[in-house]
Amino acid sequence: MHASGNGSSNSQRWLLPYADVVTLLFALFAYQYFAVSPGKSAPTATPGPPPVAAVVAPPAEKDTERELLEKQLGLALQDIDSKTVQVEKQERGVVVVLCDSPLLFKPGSSQLTPAGQQLLARFLPLMEHTRVKMRVEGHADNTPIHDAQYADNYYLSLGRAGSVARCLLDGGADPDRLGLMAYGERRPVASNDTQDGRARNRRVEILFQY
């Protein structure tokens, strides 16, 4: 009985070393198999997507692109009266402001005039070479509308922004990079207490986002 107990104890002491040996032999076999077998290669880790920081343009590069676009837009529209269209550099990007002018829209209408379409065609080529996102924003004053076509200023601003966006799309703008927004009277840039202020508030802005 005593000898039998010693045999059991000795066999248990070999359990862990034996398991380690089996593991090492398996690892050695796997290494030799991939090393000598033709057409076989050890599995490699699939590279993951690059970090976001690797694809984001540095601020200095964005500033350069913004300044170049602002200059090109200014040259394309340099002979147009500033009461009709303006180019502004803002924190959110470069903005082309289409003012409330009979050259662009008839009073109370959301349809671009032929002259307005020709004006937009001036900087359509620039849109083909820029990869920035664009957004057309419609604005209005706070004068109540008494019109069967538009329930209020919001819908008038939406209609005008839509006409500009449609003109840009017809001219070749990328629909995946073009957005549309209407604010109605909610974002004035001047006082609505004067005729001049109300005219400034009636506008369509084309934002080039950076």
mmCIF file of C-alpha atoms in Angstrom:
data_model
loop_
_atom_site.group_PDB
_atom_site.id
_atom_site.type_symbol
_atom_site.label_atom_id
_atom_site.label_comp_id
_atom_site.label_asym_id
_atom_site.label_seq_id
_atom_site.Cartn_x
_atom_site.Cartn_y
_atom_site.Cartn_z
ATOM 1 C CA MET A 1 0.000 0.000 0.000
ATOM 2 C CA HIS A 2 2.828 2.370 0.809
ATOM 3 C CA ALA A 3 4.608 1.660 -2.488
ATOM 4 C CA SER A 4 1.403 2.193 -4.374
ATOM 5 C CA GLY A 5 0.996 5.623 -2.796
ATOM 6 C CA ASN A 6 4.489 6.663 -3.880
ATOM 7 C CA GLY A 7 3.773 5.675 -7.470
ATOM 8 C CA SER A 8 0.685 7.854 -7.585
ATOM 9 C CA SER A 9 2.582 10.792 -6.124
ATOM 10 C CA ASN A 10 5.410 10.457 -8.650
ATOM 11 C CA SER A 11 3.008 10.346 -11.606
ATOM 12 C CA GLN A 12 1.275 13.518 -10.460
ATOM 13 C CA ARG A 13 4.598 15.349 -10.209
ATOM 14 C CA TRP A 14 5.158 14.696 -13.939
ATOM 15 C CA LEU A 15 1.801 16.095 -15.084
ATOM 16 C CA LEU A 16 2.854 19.746 -15.358
ATOM 17 C CA PRO A 17 6.284 19.140 -16.947
ATOM 18 C CA TYR A 18 4.709 16.819 -19.503
ATOM 19 C CA ALA A 19 2.082 19.415 -20.450
ATOM 20 C CA ASP A 20 4.815 21.998 -20.939
ATOM 21 C CA VAL A 21 6.771 19.646 -23.180
ATOM 22 C CA VAL A 22 3.729 18.974 -25.358
ATOM 23 C CA THR A 23 3.137 22.714 -25.766
ATOM 24 C CA LEU A 24 6.747 23.344 -26.786
ATOM 25 C CA LEU A 25 6.722 20.476 -29.271
ATOM 26 C CA PHE A 26 3.548 21.797 -30.889
ATOM 27 C CA ALA A 27 5.024 25.285 -31.224
ATOM 28 C CA LEU A 28 8.221 23.880 -32.759
ATOM 29 C CA PHE A 29 6.250 21.780 -35.226
ATOM 30 C CA ALA A 30 4.145 24.737 -36.318
ATOM 31 C CA TYR A 31 7.230 26.896 -36.841
ATOM 32 C CA GLN A 32 9.018 24.250 -38.936
ATOM 33 C CA TYR A 33 5.879 23.590 -40.973
ATOM 34 C CA PHE A 34 5.482 27.189 -42.100
ATOM 35 C CA ALA A 35 9.232 27.637 -42.565
ATOM 36 C CA VAL A 36 9.828 24.703 -44.949
ATOM 37 C CA SER A 37 6.476 24.175 -46.671
ATOM 38 C CA PRO A 38 6.334 25.798 -50.163
ATOM 39 C CA GLY A 39 3.530 28.248 -50.683
ATOM 40 C CA LYS A 40 2.867 28.433 -46.976
ATOM 41 C CA SER A 41 3.330 31.510 -44.890
ATOM 42 C CA ALA A 42 2.786 32.275 -41.295
ATOM 43 C CA PRO A 43 -0.434 34.179 -40.631
ATOM 44 C CA THR A 44 0.057 37.891 -40.298
ATOM 45 C CA ALA A 45 -2.061 40.468 -38.531
ATOM 46 C CA THR A 46 -4.399 42.419 -40.794
ATOM 47 C CA PRO A 47 -3.517 46.102 -40.610
ATOM 48 C CA GLY A 48 -6.283 48.222 -39.164
ATOM 49 C CA PRO A 49 -7.535 51.561 -40.491
ATOM 50 C CA PRO A 50 -5.137 54.487 -40.200
ATOM 51 C CA PRO A 51 -5.664 56.821 -37.251
ATOM 52 C CA VAL A 52 -7.937 59.771 -37.865
ATOM 53 C CA ALA A 53 -5.104 62.219 -37.287
ATOM 54 C CA ALA A 54 -3.251 60.757 -40.269
ATOM 55 C CA VAL A 55 -5.903 61.888 -42.756
ATOM 56 C CA VAL A 56 -6.846 65.271 -41.303
ATOM 57 C CA ALA A 57 -5.266 68.218 -43.074
ATOM 58 C CA PRO A 58 -3.195 70.405 -40.761
ATOM 59 C CA PRO A 59 -4.654 73.825 -39.878
ATOM 60 C CA ALA A 60 -2.020 75.649 -41.932
ATOM 61 C CA GLU A 61 -2.987 73.703 -45.057
ATOM 62 C CA LYS A 62 -6.688 74.419 -44.513
ATOM 63 C CA ASP A 63 -5.963 78.127 -44.109
ATOM 64 C CA THR A 64 -4.026 78.125 -47.380
ATOM 65 C CA GLU A 65 -6.874 76.414 -49.244
ATOM 66 C CA ARG A 66 -9.395 78.824 -47.757
ATOM 67 C CA GLU A 67 -7.373 81.877 -48.764
ATOM 68 C CA LEU A 68 -6.889 80.520 -52.288
ATOM 69 C CA LEU A 69 -10.613 79.862 -52.718
ATOM 70 C CA GLU A 70 -11.484 83.307 -51.370
ATOM 71 C CA LYS A 71 -9.093 84.905 -53.862
ATOM 72 C CA GLN A 72 -10.423 82.864 -56.804
ATOM 73 C CA LEU A 73 -14.037 83.692 -55.966
ATOM 74 C CA GLY A 74 -13.156 87.363 -55.644
ATOM 75 C CA LEU A 75 -11.530 87.352 -59.084
ATOM 76 C CA ALA A 76 -14.488 85.544 -60.651
ATOM 77 C CA LEU A 77 -16.937 88.121 -59.265
ATOM 78 C CA GLN A 78 -14.775 91.240 -59.232
ATOM 79 C CA ASP A 79 -16.858 93.143 -61.784
ATOM 80 C CA ILE A 80 -20.166 92.443 -59.998
ATOM 81 C CA ASP A 81 -21.682 95.177 -57.841
ATOM 82 C CA SER A 82 -21.153 94.494 -54.136
ATOM 83 C CA LYS A 83 -24.863 95.196 -53.638
ATOM 84 C CA THR A 84 -25.530 92.033 -55.637
ATOM 85 C CA VAL A 85 -22.908 89.576 -54.403
ATOM 86 C CA GLN A 86 -20.161 89.587 -51.776
ATOM 87 C CA VAL A 87 -17.392 87.184 -50.757
ATOM 88 C CA GLU A 88 -16.680 86.959 -47.033
ATOM 89 C CA LYS A 89 -14.105 85.042 -45.004
ATOM 90 C CA GLN A 90 -15.689 83.776 -41.801
ATOM 91 C CA GLU A 91 -14.617 81.381 -39.068
ATOM 92 C CA ARG A 92 -16.870 78.674 -40.483
ATOM 93 C CA GLY A 93 -15.466 79.031 -44.022
ATOM 94 C CA VAL A 94 -15.702 81.151 -47.161
ATOM 95 C CA VAL A 95 -19.181 82.558 -47.794
ATOM 96 C CA VAL A 96 -20.626 83.904 -51.047
ATOM 97 C CA VAL A 97 -23.519 86.205 -50.146
ATOM 98 C CA LEU A 98 -26.201 86.633 -52.805
ATOM 99 C CA CYS A 99 -27.921 89.847 -51.802
ATOM 100 C CA ASP A 100 -31.558 90.751 -52.311
ATOM 101 C CA SER A 101 -31.187 92.174 -55.802
ATOM 102 C CA PRO A 102 -33.561 92.294 -58.788
ATOM 103 C CA LEU A 103 -30.616 90.905 -60.736
ATOM 104 C CA LEU A 104 -31.030 87.612 -58.863
ATOM 105 C CA PHE A 105 -34.657 87.357 -57.748
ATOM 106 C CA LYS A 106 -37.783 89.281 -58.544
ATOM 107 C CA PRO A 107 -39.576 90.664 -55.456
ATOM 108 C CA GLY A 108 -41.443 87.892 -53.642
ATOM 109 C CA SER A 109 -40.174 85.226 -56.054
ATOM 110 C CA SER A 110 -37.922 82.263 -55.403
ATOM 111 C CA GLN A 111 -36.981 81.718 -59.031
ATOM 112 C CA LEU A 112 -33.492 82.738 -60.086
ATOM 113 C CA THR A 113 -33.445 85.179 -62.974
ATOM 114 C CA PRO A 114 -31.416 84.305 -66.096
ATOM 115 C CA ALA A 115 -28.883 86.914 -64.951
ATOM 116 C CA GLY A 116 -28.695 85.177 -61.580
ATOM 117 C CA GLN A 117 -28.009 81.839 -63.252
ATOM 118 C CA GLN A 118 -25.226 83.407 -65.316
ATOM 119 C CA LEU A 119 -23.698 84.864 -62.170
ATOM 120 C CA LEU A 120 -23.603 81.473 -60.452
ATOM 121 C CA ALA A 121 -22.050 79.949 -63.566
ATOM 122 C CA ARG A 122 -18.998 82.147 -63.027
ATOM 123 C CA PHE A 123 -17.690 80.166 -60.099
ATOM 124 C CA LEU A 124 -19.049 76.734 -60.979
ATOM 125 C CA PRO A 125 -15.627 75.719 -62.401
ATOM 126 C CA LEU A 126 -14.115 76.375 -58.975
ATOM 127 C CA MET A 127 -16.461 73.839 -57.417
ATOM 128 C CA GLU A 128 -15.171 71.118 -59.699
ATOM 129 C CA HIS A 129 -11.659 71.482 -58.280
ATOM 130 C CA THR A 130 -12.450 71.857 -54.588
ATOM 131 C CA ARG A 131 -13.320 68.935 -52.337
ATOM 132 C CA VAL A 132 -14.824 70.989 -49.516
ATOM 133 C CA LYS A 133 -18.443 70.672 -48.520
ATOM 134 C CA MET A 134 -20.885 73.384 -49.530
ATOM 135 C CA ARG A 135 -24.178 74.472 -48.004
ATOM 136 C CA VAL A 136 -26.758 76.840 -49.473
ATOM 137 C CA GLU A 137 -28.549 78.832 -46.771
ATOM 138 C CA GLY A 138 -31.696 80.894 -47.309
ATOM 139 C CA HIS A 139 -32.533 83.943 -45.163
ATOM 140 C CA ALA A 140 -35.348 86.503 -45.033
ATOM 141 C CA ASP A 141 -36.480 89.603 -43.148
ATOM 142 C CA ASN A 142 -39.358 89.689 -40.658
ATOM 143 C CA THR A 143 -41.926 91.373 -42.892
ATOM 144 C CA PRO A 144 -45.082 89.203 -42.921
ATOM 145 C CA ILE A 145 -45.857 87.623 -46.275
ATOM 146 C CA HIS A 146 -49.336 87.841 -47.755
ATOM 147 C CA ASP A 147 -48.864 85.441 -50.618
ATOM 148 C CA ALA A 148 -50.700 82.313 -51.701
ATOM 149 C CA GLN A 149 -47.438 80.690 -52.782
ATOM 150 C CA TYR A 150 -45.501 81.041 -49.514
ATOM 151 C CA ALA A 151 -47.005 80.647 -46.059
ATOM 152 C CA ASP A 152 -44.259 82.701 -44.405
ATOM 153 C CA ASN A 153 -40.690 83.953 -44.730
ATOM 154 C CA TYR A 154 -39.252 80.552 -43.942
ATOM 155 C CA TYR A 155 -40.743 79.019 -47.071
ATOM 156 C CA LEU A 156 -39.618 81.949 -49.204
ATOM 157 C CA SER A 157 -36.050 81.555 -47.933
ATOM 158 C CA LEU A 158 -36.280 77.806 -48.512
ATOM 159 C CA GLY A 159 -37.521 78.322 -52.064
ATOM 160 C CA ARG A 160 -34.704 80.714 -52.924
ATOM 161 C CA ALA A 161 -32.046 78.473 -51.405
ATOM 162 C CA GLY A 162 -33.508 75.555 -53.334
ATOM 163 C CA SER A 163 -33.329 77.470 -56.620
ATOM 164 C CA VAL A 164 -29.663 78.289 -56.036
ATOM 165 C CA ALA A 165 -28.863 74.692 -55.072
ATOM 166 C CA ARG A 166 -30.641 73.389 -58.172
ATOM 167 C CA CYS A 167 -28.665 75.760 -60.370
ATOM 168 C CA LEU A 168 -25.401 74.558 -58.814
ATOM 169 C CA LEU A 169 -26.360 70.907 -59.271
ATOM 170 C CA ASP A 170 -27.338 71.486 -62.888
ATOM 171 C CA GLY A 171 -23.950 73.119 -63.372
ATOM 172 C CA GLY A 172 -22.068 70.062 -62.145
ATOM 173 C CA ALA A 173 -21.748 70.490 -58.373
ATOM 174 C CA ASP A 174 -21.315 67.226 -56.475
ATOM 175 C CA PRO A 175 -24.646 66.370 -54.769
ATOM 176 C CA ASP A 176 -22.796 64.448 -52.057
ATOM 177 C CA ARG A 177 -21.009 67.641 -50.997
ATOM 178 C CA LEU A 178 -23.932 70.063 -51.315
ATOM 179 C CA GLY A 179 -26.359 70.751 -48.483
ATOM 180 C CA LEU A 180 -29.418 72.974 -48.105
ATOM 181 C CA MET A 181 -30.702 74.960 -45.129
ATOM 182 C CA ALA A 182 -33.380 77.617 -44.616
ATOM 183 C CA TYR A 183 -33.471 79.968 -41.623
ATOM 184 C CA GLY A 184 -36.226 82.381 -42.569
ATOM 185 C CA GLU A 185 -35.979 85.495 -40.385
ATOM 186 C CA ARG A 186 -34.098 83.816 -37.521
ATOM 187 C CA ARG A 187 -30.551 84.913 -38.441
ATOM 188 C CA PRO A 188 -30.577 88.600 -39.364
ATOM 189 C CA VAL A 189 -27.329 90.426 -40.099
ATOM 190 C CA ALA A 190 -28.905 93.875 -39.753
ATOM 191 C CA SER A 191 -31.831 95.585 -38.072
ATOM 192 C CA ASN A 192 -35.248 94.915 -39.548
ATOM 193 C CA ASP A 193 -36.322 98.414 -38.489
ATOM 194 C CA THR A 194 -34.956 100.002 -41.664
ATOM 195 C CA GLN A 195 -35.496 99.313 -45.339
ATOM 196 C CA ASP A 196 -31.776 98.871 -45.905
ATOM 197 C CA GLY A 197 -31.489 96.458 -42.980
ATOM 198 C CA ARG A 198 -34.381 94.339 -44.221
ATOM 199 C CA ALA A 199 -32.809 94.214 -47.676
ATOM 200 C CA ARG A 200 -29.548 92.940 -46.178
ATOM 201 C CA ASN A 201 -31.394 90.242 -44.274
ATOM 202 C CA ARG A 202 -33.030 88.947 -47.452
ATOM 203 C CA ARG A 203 -30.144 86.924 -48.823
ATOM 204 C CA VAL A 204 -28.878 83.512 -49.884
ATOM 205 C CA GLU A 205 -25.472 82.385 -48.663
ATOM 206 C CA ILE A 206 -23.263 79.705 -50.201
ATOM 207 C CA LEU A 207 -20.953 78.377 -47.503
ATOM 208 C CA PHE A 208 -17.729 76.586 -48.405
ATOM 209 C CA GLN A 209 -16.985 74.661 -45.211
ATOM 210 C CA TYR A 210 -13.443 74.005 -43.961
#
